[in-house]
């Protein structure tokens, strides 16, 4: 089923929208002369692709590729670091300028499921549906649904591997529902696979890369799948056929980026929004910054709006940067992670990232409770004030705000946990390396704080903790070096012994129960770091922690003893015949359902090892 990618790539599917906010937004967004692909090529690509810079294919080679493929390379392929400062319009223009019309993605998979084999038809339902099996975001799979215990984990074996054609990144959060696995990809292809064998039921081409979990929402007779992509589109598909029910842009801002998975309640989905604006700002000509973090509540039925809540006020012009380009604020407070549903209190909790420009707001680096019905902010607990930052700060760029960071976002969800003392608490881990616990019955009053890592721009707790109601488990990234913005992604030189580590904390007081140190890269290799940035996954007795070194490891929740280890940074033969290899594991953690463990491997962003594989493990 390939419907959207026709000839030249339209910008946002032909809708070149005007900002609804009118006069208060940058002129460049409204009236600037249209960019031409030739100009963009000269400015951003020619210095390598016309000059024979090592390994860079010549312009003539790029001209044999499809425009859609070149765009994917800029969005989430080898050139994504080069493209950080580029606006959507510029990416589309240069892709159309260079590439051939049409697409080069495979139209039919090599391993379709047998005729008559229907999605969602497994005899027993074992599900991990969305970012977490439960809307409290504990990332804990119970014994019945997991169908996997410590004894089996010790003997997990690879059952099948699936390759994402043409991709160098494999970072999406899988969802498992009634025997079918739904997963997005860097190339923007959403796939419905048989969880047991990896055969393909259907694929759906999204407009941009999809890394958020595909959320199934029951609709009476079947399920509707809801998810966002990394260029700001939200989709609803029929789970059985993969047919599009509706799609829409969540935000008007061109830099919108949807990483956080949606959650649903009573036919309404809540979708968080983050952005690329931090990296757009490395261009001194960029009018920094106008993106505002938000949550949007939509009816699953038709995508109509229930409410929208912004984390900062409408940005106003605040002056100019040192090269005379207008500056705007407040901005930022993006939401990178999945919201947490609290039906008992009628609240939706989100965690926010930093501001991008001054004035800084009280809603950045915060845990925020919204009214589920109206979206109104009920309370805000900020853990770090005055954290305004853009990627321009890394190289003393002109679009670095005066506060200059430290960029201690919350990148992961808050967990609503039943502690052993009978109390419910909210636990959130921050890039600062600190885990915080809040009282949901006292407007988020701070209960305890424990440092589990050093913290940093790509440091501390990044993508997600997990809790079994006894302890909370937090792994840290703490990688030694960050983001290569000069050339192709991947292969950075990290300190092979620095970073990572997994800590178990008691829920009552945040005291450390145990600490499992990280494993140095052995042997050290480009793109390898011991950092444990990806989200954790729990079943009774076992916590899984993937690493940037490519290993997926499992630890006993009792004492942190390592009970299983698999190195994914190698080549695999795949069920769909696509050449594939694993690399760093980052972003989404594994998901576990029906006795199987699924994990994506390959994450060259920030310098890690590339890869394009989805792996499925089961007991011997
Ligand atoms: C700093 C140098 C540099 C710049 C600037 C640069 N590239 Fe590249 N590009 C490379 C290199 C090197 C490779 C080959 C990477 C490899 O094979 O590992 C490459 C590969 C590519 C590929 C092939 C990717 C693939 O998946 O096979 C495309 C398409 C591409 N570049 C497009 C662009 C476009 C469009 C621009 C401008 C917006 C650009 N590049 C700017 C160095 C650069």
XYZ file of C-alpha atoms and ligand atoms in Angstrom:
663
model
C 0.000 0.000 0.000
C 1.818 3.084 -1.156
C -0.278 6.145 -1.492
C 1.481 9.269 -0.365
C 4.840 9.345 -2.019
C 4.058 10.423 -5.537
C 6.279 12.563 -7.738
C 8.011 15.535 -6.242
C 7.583 15.673 -2.497
C 5.040 18.271 -1.511
C 5.752 20.358 1.545
C 3.444 19.045 4.264
C 1.256 17.391 1.653
C 0.645 20.651 -0.232
C -0.584 22.566 2.771
C 1.793 25.470 3.147
C 0.167 26.892 6.173
C 0.396 30.359 7.584
C 0.998 30.738 11.271
C -2.296 31.116 13.039
C -0.719 33.520 15.468
C -0.308 36.190 12.830
C 1.804 39.218 13.493
C 3.566 37.969 16.572
C 5.613 35.377 14.706
C 8.798 35.718 12.665
C 8.445 37.240 9.255
C 10.634 34.538 7.802
C 7.874 32.060 8.502
C 5.343 34.126 6.596
C 6.822 36.164 3.803
C 10.375 35.048 3.027
C 11.103 34.313 -0.643
C 10.723 30.603 -1.396
C 13.967 28.684 -1.058
C 15.347 26.976 -4.137
C 16.890 23.539 -4.054
C 19.907 24.786 -6.025
C 20.666 27.425 -3.394
C 20.302 24.963 -0.563
C 22.585 22.532 -2.350
C 25.272 25.204 -2.790
C 25.031 26.325 0.815
C 24.706 22.984 2.587
C 25.874 20.114 0.397
C 28.287 21.181 -2.351
C 31.338 21.499 -0.120
C 31.351 17.736 0.346
C 29.411 16.305 -2.592
C 31.066 18.433 -5.297
C 34.511 18.334 -3.760
C 35.095 14.606 -3.391
C 35.294 14.756 0.395
C 36.151 11.280 1.613
C 33.307 8.790 1.170
C 30.832 11.467 0.008
C 29.092 10.231 -3.143
C 29.395 12.697 -6.030
C 26.471 14.877 -7.004
C 25.826 12.643 -10.045
C 25.340 9.691 -7.714
C 22.864 11.585 -5.559
C 20.976 12.435 -8.756
C 20.273 8.749 -9.318
C 18.537 8.429 -5.953
C 14.854 9.179 -5.443
C 13.876 12.495 -3.864
C 11.959 10.608 -1.185
C 15.074 8.626 -0.290
C 17.248 11.766 -0.116
C 14.691 13.396 2.150
C 14.734 10.386 4.457
C 18.545 10.548 4.500
C 18.285 14.137 5.736
C 15.492 13.406 8.206
C 16.835 10.269 9.795
C 19.570 8.795 7.701
C 23.278 9.401 7.255
C 22.889 13.159 6.660
C 20.690 13.982 9.627
C 23.498 15.722 11.503
C 24.256 17.906 8.457
C 20.546 18.709 8.241
C 20.066 19.796 11.867
C 19.934 23.526 11.005
C 17.787 23.011 7.905
C 14.115 23.912 7.842
C 11.540 21.548 6.391
C 11.153 23.705 3.305
C 14.907 23.573 2.608
C 15.047 19.789 3.014
C 12.177 19.246 0.614
C 13.624 21.740 -1.891
C 17.076 20.148 -2.024
C 15.656 16.610 -2.176
C 13.457 17.552 -5.127
C 16.352 19.432 -6.775
C 18.673 16.436 -6.608
C 16.503 13.365 -6.709
C 14.403 11.517 -9.217
C 10.607 11.448 -8.881
C 8.942 8.506 -7.178
C 10.226 6.365 -4.373
C 12.731 3.549 -4.097
C 11.281 1.781 -1.078
C 10.327 -1.833 -1.681
C 6.676 -2.050 -2.691
C 6.011 -5.611 -1.608
C 7.786 -7.450 1.200
C 9.645 -10.677 0.507
C 7.932 -12.431 3.378
C 4.198 -11.675 3.332
C 2.109 -13.621 5.839
C 0.224 -16.554 4.350
C -3.132 -15.719 2.810
C -5.847 -16.161 5.397
C -3.525 -15.289 8.270
C -5.136 -12.235 9.830
C -3.581 -9.580 12.076
C -4.768 -9.595 15.731
C -5.849 -13.219 15.484
C -3.543 -14.968 17.980
C -5.240 -17.585 20.124
C -4.027 -16.009 23.347
C -3.786 -12.272 23.846
C -0.490 -11.097 25.301
C -0.128 -7.375 24.824
C 2.302 -4.521 25.239
C 0.223 -1.769 23.699
C 1.824 1.672 23.548
C 4.839 3.028 25.423
C 4.032 1.012 28.537
C 1.611 -1.872 29.103
C -0.192 0.361 31.620
C -1.113 4.066 31.350
C 0.858 4.791 34.539
C 4.028 4.309 32.457
C 5.730 1.805 34.774
C 7.014 -0.230 31.806
C 6.218 -3.338 33.867
C 4.802 -6.430 32.181
C 3.033 -8.768 34.615
C 3.798 -12.492 34.806
C 0.735 -13.577 32.865
C 1.262 -11.211 29.925
C 5.046 -11.619 29.928
C 4.897 -15.427 29.989
C 8.602 -15.257 30.709
C 10.420 -15.675 34.010
C 13.985 -15.589 35.253
C 14.548 -19.250 34.309
C 13.608 -18.608 30.660
C 15.427 -15.270 30.459
C 18.703 -17.033 31.195
C 18.179 -19.063 28.002
C 16.730 -16.471 25.625
C 17.703 -17.114 21.997
C 17.258 -15.095 18.830
C 14.094 -16.288 17.062
C 14.037 -13.938 14.073
C 15.478 -10.676 12.785
C 13.799 -8.132 10.509
C 15.684 -5.513 8.483
C 14.542 -1.964 7.693
C 15.531 -1.418 4.052
C 17.662 1.652 3.372
C 17.759 2.790 7.013
C 20.749 3.433 9.280
C 18.648 3.976 12.388
C 16.310 1.577 14.155
C 14.811 3.307 17.137
C 11.051 2.812 17.238
C 9.072 1.498 20.183
C 7.301 -1.758 19.197
C 3.724 -2.524 20.207
C 2.360 -6.057 20.533
C -1.361 -6.724 20.306
C -3.015 -10.148 20.037
C -0.079 -11.719 18.247
C 0.686 -8.795 15.917
C 3.679 -6.489 16.296
C 3.349 -2.899 15.058
C 6.517 -0.854 14.635
C 7.574 2.356 12.915
C 10.908 3.042 11.224
C 13.381 5.773 10.335
C 12.301 5.461 6.707
C 8.737 6.235 7.786
C 7.363 2.792 7.005
C 5.008 1.438 9.676
C 4.882 -2.346 9.616
C 2.434 -4.903 11.007
C 4.302 -8.175 11.554
C 3.357 -11.529 12.947
C 5.017 -11.527 16.381
C 5.948 -15.211 16.215
C 7.584 -15.312 12.781
C 8.121 -11.749 11.541
C 6.044 -12.246 8.381
C 4.474 -9.024 7.070
C 0.714 -8.400 7.286
C 0.857 -4.859 5.866
C 2.982 -1.729 5.675
C 1.951 1.917 5.711
C 4.135 4.817 4.486
C 4.032 7.743 6.902
C 5.246 11.173 5.775
C 8.216 11.150 8.156
C 10.221 8.854 10.448
C 8.143 7.109 13.135
C 9.759 6.312 16.485
C 6.821 6.710 18.872
C 4.957 3.566 19.901
C 1.932 2.725 17.769
C -1.022 3.022 20.173
C -3.964 0.663 19.612
C -7.291 2.124 20.753
C -10.309 -0.167 20.929
C -13.110 1.149 18.732
C -15.940 -1.278 19.371
C -15.340 -3.842 16.658
C -11.574 -3.614 16.245
C -8.650 -1.285 16.952
C -7.534 2.061 15.602
C -3.770 2.660 15.665
C -2.678 6.197 16.594
C 0.885 7.545 16.336
C 2.898 10.613 15.372
C 5.961 11.043 13.145
C 9.127 13.124 13.431
C 7.878 15.872 11.125
C 4.682 16.591 13.026
C 1.951 14.418 11.483
C -0.490 12.298 13.494
C -2.153 9.250 11.919
C -5.045 6.913 12.669
C -5.006 3.545 10.871
C -7.267 0.539 10.909
C -5.251 -2.126 12.748
C -6.398 -5.026 10.599
C -5.877 -3.522 7.150
C -3.368 -0.710 7.762
C -5.730 1.648 5.920
C -5.567 5.325 6.816
C -8.614 6.612 8.712
C -7.310 10.185 9.084
C -4.115 12.142 9.400
C -3.392 15.708 10.416
C -0.590 18.004 11.465
C -0.526 18.340 15.220
C 1.138 21.757 15.336
C 1.616 24.435 12.709
C 5.273 24.944 13.575
C 7.545 23.577 10.825
C 10.023 22.133 13.362
C 7.460 19.956 15.157
C 8.784 16.527 16.096
C 6.630 13.861 17.736
C 8.745 11.459 19.804
C 6.443 10.830 22.770
C 3.919 8.037 22.351
C 0.232 8.853 22.614
C -1.975 7.590 25.448
C -5.746 7.136 25.287
C -8.759 7.263 27.554
C -12.424 6.857 26.554
C -11.885 7.358 22.841
C -9.616 10.393 23.240
C -5.860 10.352 22.550
C -3.404 12.690 24.249
C -0.393 13.498 22.086
C 2.710 15.353 23.286
C 4.789 17.580 20.990
C 8.516 18.322 20.911
C 10.614 19.945 18.165
C 13.815 20.233 16.148
C 14.153 23.925 16.968
C 17.124 23.434 19.280
C 19.203 22.199 16.331
C 17.664 24.577 13.758
C 19.214 27.298 15.931
C 22.766 26.314 14.990
C 22.106 28.451 11.886
C 22.867 32.063 12.952
C 20.153 33.264 10.543
C 17.480 31.272 12.383
C 14.962 33.391 14.277
C 15.259 31.592 17.599
C 12.784 30.499 18.906
C 9.050 30.077 18.512
C 8.165 26.432 19.156
C 6.025 25.709 22.217
C 5.722 22.296 23.869
C 2.118 21.122 23.965
C -0.340 18.347 24.611
C -3.251 17.868 22.229
C -6.359 15.813 22.955
C -8.027 14.436 19.809
C -11.051 12.217 19.242
C -9.822 8.892 17.863
C -12.981 8.623 15.770
C -12.196 11.519 13.440
C -9.147 13.387 14.720
C -11.217 16.373 15.847
C -9.819 18.585 18.564
C -10.969 18.214 22.176
C -8.363 20.547 23.705
C -4.823 21.792 23.272
C -2.601 23.025 26.065
C 0.685 24.890 25.526
C 3.515 24.768 28.046
C 4.630 28.392 27.413
C 2.854 31.589 26.361
C 2.853 32.931 22.805
C 6.398 34.042 21.944
C 7.043 37.750 21.458
C 9.969 39.455 19.771
C 12.662 40.015 22.392
C 15.424 41.701 20.341
C 18.025 40.555 17.845
C 21.009 38.247 18.025
C 24.544 39.530 17.395
C 24.159 39.179 13.619
C 20.935 41.203 13.628
C 18.430 38.336 13.351
C 15.249 38.725 15.441
C 14.919 36.647 18.597
C 11.693 35.375 20.145
C 10.606 34.110 23.539
C 9.400 32.400 25.584
C 9.782 29.105 23.730
C 10.478 25.426 24.268
C 9.363 23.279 27.207
C 8.858 20.460 24.670
C 7.361 17.136 25.739
C 9.543 14.251 24.539
C 7.827 11.410 26.351
C 4.493 9.703 26.742
C 1.995 11.380 29.117
C 0.875 9.471 32.223
C -2.828 8.951 32.897
C -4.208 9.264 36.461
C -7.931 8.489 36.236
C -8.318 8.542 40.027
C -7.337 12.223 40.237
C -8.552 13.180 36.760
C -5.031 14.263 35.784
C -2.594 13.790 32.925
C 1.076 14.174 33.884
C 3.699 15.357 31.420
C 7.393 16.090 31.822
C 9.024 18.968 29.941
C 12.395 19.870 28.470
C 14.327 23.122 28.544
C 13.368 26.538 27.174
C 15.072 27.480 23.875
C 15.283 31.207 24.460
C 14.814 33.780 27.185
C 12.708 34.621 29.104
C 12.896 31.207 30.767
C 9.583 29.971 32.164
C 8.494 28.089 35.278
C 7.243 25.257 33.049
C 10.591 24.055 31.632
C 12.355 21.011 33.165
C 9.178 20.314 35.098
C 6.567 17.729 35.935
C 3.184 19.214 35.056
C -0.317 17.965 35.907
C -3.094 18.814 33.439
C -6.824 18.396 33.879
C -7.754 15.363 31.735
C -11.013 16.964 30.612
C -9.861 20.492 29.799
C -6.076 20.431 29.475
C -5.785 23.253 32.008
C -2.548 23.163 34.010
C -3.433 22.160 37.586
C 0.063 22.215 39.070
C 3.704 22.521 37.999
C 6.784 21.241 39.785
C 9.920 22.662 38.227
C 13.132 20.891 39.201
C 15.520 23.345 37.519
C 14.824 27.026 36.770
C 16.438 29.161 34.028
C 17.432 26.298 31.771
C 17.276 27.984 28.356
C 19.505 26.278 25.781
C 19.928 25.485 22.082
C 22.442 23.349 20.216
C 24.150 26.627 19.204
C 25.556 26.673 22.759
C 27.850 23.766 21.897
C 29.954 25.930 19.582
C 29.411 29.364 21.160
C 26.849 30.058 18.405
C 24.971 33.349 18.236
C 21.660 31.632 18.964
C 22.764 30.404 22.381
C 20.584 32.132 24.992
C 22.301 34.099 27.772
C 21.511 31.405 30.338
C 23.418 28.762 28.255
C 21.747 25.680 29.617
C 22.622 23.224 31.181
C 19.995 21.450 28.970
C 18.631 19.169 31.687
C 15.390 18.112 29.988
C 13.078 15.490 31.225
C 13.261 13.090 28.256
C 11.238 10.353 29.883
C 7.776 9.886 31.332
C 6.791 10.290 34.965
C 5.809 6.945 36.531
C 2.719 6.790 38.733
C 3.644 4.052 41.200
C 1.976 2.264 44.108
C 4.781 2.230 46.683
C 5.007 -0.664 49.184
C 3.796 1.674 51.965
C 0.428 1.908 50.199
C 0.987 5.452 48.943
C 0.918 6.469 45.309
C 3.904 8.511 44.185
C 5.092 10.060 40.930
C 8.697 9.327 39.995
C 10.591 11.129 37.226
C 14.216 10.847 36.082
C 16.038 13.814 34.565
C 19.029 14.335 32.252
C 20.710 15.953 35.268
C 21.181 12.397 36.593
C 18.695 12.953 39.421
C 15.565 10.882 40.111
C 12.751 12.864 41.798
C 9.652 11.608 43.620
C 6.541 13.770 43.981
C 3.295 13.530 45.938
C 0.330 13.510 43.527
C -2.005 14.284 46.449
C -0.101 17.452 47.395
C 0.251 19.265 44.060
C 3.428 17.399 43.304
C 5.266 18.280 46.504
C 8.803 16.885 46.358
C 9.171 13.728 48.472
C 12.758 12.724 47.774
C 15.576 13.160 45.266
C 18.448 10.787 44.545
C 21.372 11.305 42.218
C 22.055 8.238 40.060
C 24.467 9.717 37.489
C 26.613 12.697 36.532
C 24.142 14.154 34.041
C 24.731 16.216 30.905
C 23.371 17.164 27.495
C 23.022 13.507 26.543
C 23.521 12.313 30.054
C 21.629 11.190 33.095
C 18.271 9.488 32.776
C 17.276 9.794 29.124
C 14.445 7.632 27.767
C 12.835 5.893 30.670
C 12.831 4.191 34.034
C 10.691 1.246 35.136
C 9.035 0.190 38.385
C 7.512 -2.989 39.797
C 5.954 -1.287 42.842
C 8.873 -2.426 44.996
C 11.710 -0.359 43.590
C 12.274 2.075 40.747
C 15.092 1.227 38.302
C 17.062 3.991 36.615
C 19.856 3.585 34.051
C 21.980 6.537 32.970
C 23.558 7.530 29.693
C 26.399 9.800 30.865
C 28.232 9.340 27.539
C 31.573 11.076 27.323
C 31.088 13.036 24.078
C 28.135 14.287 22.099
C 26.705 14.963 18.697
C 28.684 15.178 15.542
C 27.180 17.968 13.416
C 29.853 18.260 10.761
C 29.284 15.240 8.507
C 27.617 11.872 8.311
C 26.231 10.563 11.574
C 27.629 7.731 13.674
C 31.057 6.494 14.625
C 32.036 9.145 17.186
C 34.938 8.503 19.518
C 33.476 8.020 22.973
C 35.406 7.142 26.092
C 35.001 3.325 25.980
C 34.880 3.074 29.768
C 32.833 6.111 30.766
C 29.070 6.277 31.187
C 26.192 3.958 31.984
C 25.232 2.186 35.185
C 21.929 0.920 36.532
C 20.580 1.855 39.971
C 17.652 0.396 41.910
C 16.041 2.775 44.407
C 13.600 2.050 47.222
C 10.331 3.796 46.475
C 9.641 4.943 50.041
C 12.699 7.125 50.467
C 14.850 6.936 47.331
C 17.636 5.055 49.128
C 19.814 2.941 46.831
C 18.996 -0.770 46.932
C 21.774 -1.807 44.542
C 23.948 -0.509 41.726
C 25.044 -2.509 38.669
C 28.073 -0.871 37.013
C 28.275 -0.543 33.230
C 30.427 -2.681 30.947
C 33.359 -0.988 29.157
C 33.381 -1.449 25.351
C 35.452 -4.531 24.644
C 37.139 -3.985 22.285
C 36.682 -0.198 21.994
C 35.293 0.709 18.536
C 33.946 3.832 16.816
C 30.479 4.777 18.094
C 30.724 2.498 21.135
C 29.943 3.813 24.603
C 28.891 1.987 27.775
C 26.087 4.567 28.192
C 22.662 3.146 29.070
C 20.401 5.742 27.521
C 17.499 3.607 26.274
C 14.360 2.952 28.290
C 14.255 0.040 30.749
C 11.783 -2.832 30.648
C 10.585 -4.951 33.573
C 9.028 -8.344 34.157
C 8.717 -9.953 37.596
C 12.271 -10.491 38.853
C 14.139 -9.180 35.788
C 14.982 -5.710 34.472
C 16.281 -5.301 30.889
C 18.705 -2.486 30.114
C 19.995 -1.883 26.565
C 23.246 -0.023 25.974
C 24.920 2.208 23.403
C 27.550 -0.560 23.148
C 24.873 -2.612 21.374
C 24.267 -5.109 24.172
C 20.874 -5.940 25.597
C 21.420 -7.108 29.173
C 19.055 -8.481 31.801
C 19.596 -8.084 35.557
C 18.019 -9.639 38.614
C 15.782 -7.098 40.380
C 16.895 -8.604 43.712
C 20.554 -7.657 43.586
C 21.471 -6.418 40.110
C 23.258 -9.612 39.096
C 23.500 -9.859 35.283
C 21.520 -12.913 34.161
C 21.606 -12.601 30.352
C 23.568 -10.651 27.740
C 23.220 -10.429 23.960
C 25.417 -8.353 21.636
C 23.233 -6.856 18.860
C 26.079 -4.918 17.167
C 26.648 -7.489 14.468
C 25.103 -8.592 11.159
C 21.948 -10.695 10.958
C 20.208 -12.669 8.279
C 16.641 -11.440 8.242
C 13.256 -13.001 7.590
C 12.479 -10.293 5.034
C 15.760 -10.702 3.156
C 16.996 -7.142 3.852
C 20.702 -6.981 4.720
C 20.753 -5.800 8.322
C 23.041 -5.118 11.221
C 22.600 -3.907 14.766
C 24.425 -1.060 16.481
C 23.834 1.146 19.497
C 20.495 0.684 21.256
C 18.928 3.955 22.315
C 15.483 5.499 22.662
C 12.856 2.799 22.947
C 13.691 -0.163 25.182
C 12.616 -3.738 24.551
C 9.005 -4.822 24.845
C 7.961 -8.194 26.232
C 4.739 -10.089 25.573
C 3.689 -13.713 25.194
C 7.100 -15.152 26.070
C 8.998 -13.007 23.555
C 11.342 -10.008 23.794
C 11.500 -7.484 20.917
C 14.141 -4.780 20.532
C 15.328 -2.390 17.822
C 19.061 -1.814 17.328
C 20.876 1.031 15.521
C 21.238 4.618 16.691
C 23.914 6.742 14.978
C 22.386 10.032 16.143
C 24.772 11.620 18.657
C 27.615 9.508 17.281
C 26.512 5.970 18.156
C 26.718 2.865 15.974
C 24.247 2.689 13.062
C 21.922 -0.260 12.548
C 18.643 -1.224 10.910
C 17.399 -4.322 12.654
C 14.467 -5.465 14.788
C 15.270 -8.557 16.870
C 12.861 -11.050 18.424
C 13.979 -13.385 21.228
C 12.268 -16.309 22.882
C 13.211 -19.110 25.269
C 14.999 -22.134 23.832
C 30.524 17.399 5.667
C 30.365 16.751 4.416
C 28.966 16.533 3.894
C 27.971 17.469 3.721
C 27.983 18.929 4.085
C 26.867 16.758 3.112
N 27.182 15.440 2.933
Fe 25.963 13.986 2.165
N 27.418 12.592 2.509
C 28.678 12.853 2.995
C 29.412 11.602 3.104
C 30.850 11.457 3.596
C 28.535 10.586 2.674
C 28.798 9.087 2.627
C 28.546 8.521 3.997
C 28.744 7.042 4.088
O 28.557 6.339 3.093
O 29.050 6.615 5.202
C 27.299 11.245 2.299
C 26.164 10.577 1.822
C 25.016 11.203 1.351
C 23.881 10.507 0.770
C 23.755 9.016 0.561
C 23.168 8.432 1.821
C 22.897 6.959 1.773
O 22.029 6.526 2.566
O 23.521 6.243 0.979
C 22.949 11.473 0.468
C 21.587 11.243 -0.164
C 23.515 12.750 0.850
N 24.759 12.543 1.395
C 22.856 13.950 0.688
C 23.358 15.164 1.149
C 22.646 16.396 1.018
C 21.304 16.575 0.339
C 23.419 17.357 1.604
C 23.112 18.806 1.791
C 21.883 19.120 2.426
C 24.625 16.698 2.115
N 24.529 15.369 1.802
C 25.653 17.343 2.781
C 29.185 14.088 3.362
C 28.463 15.269 3.384
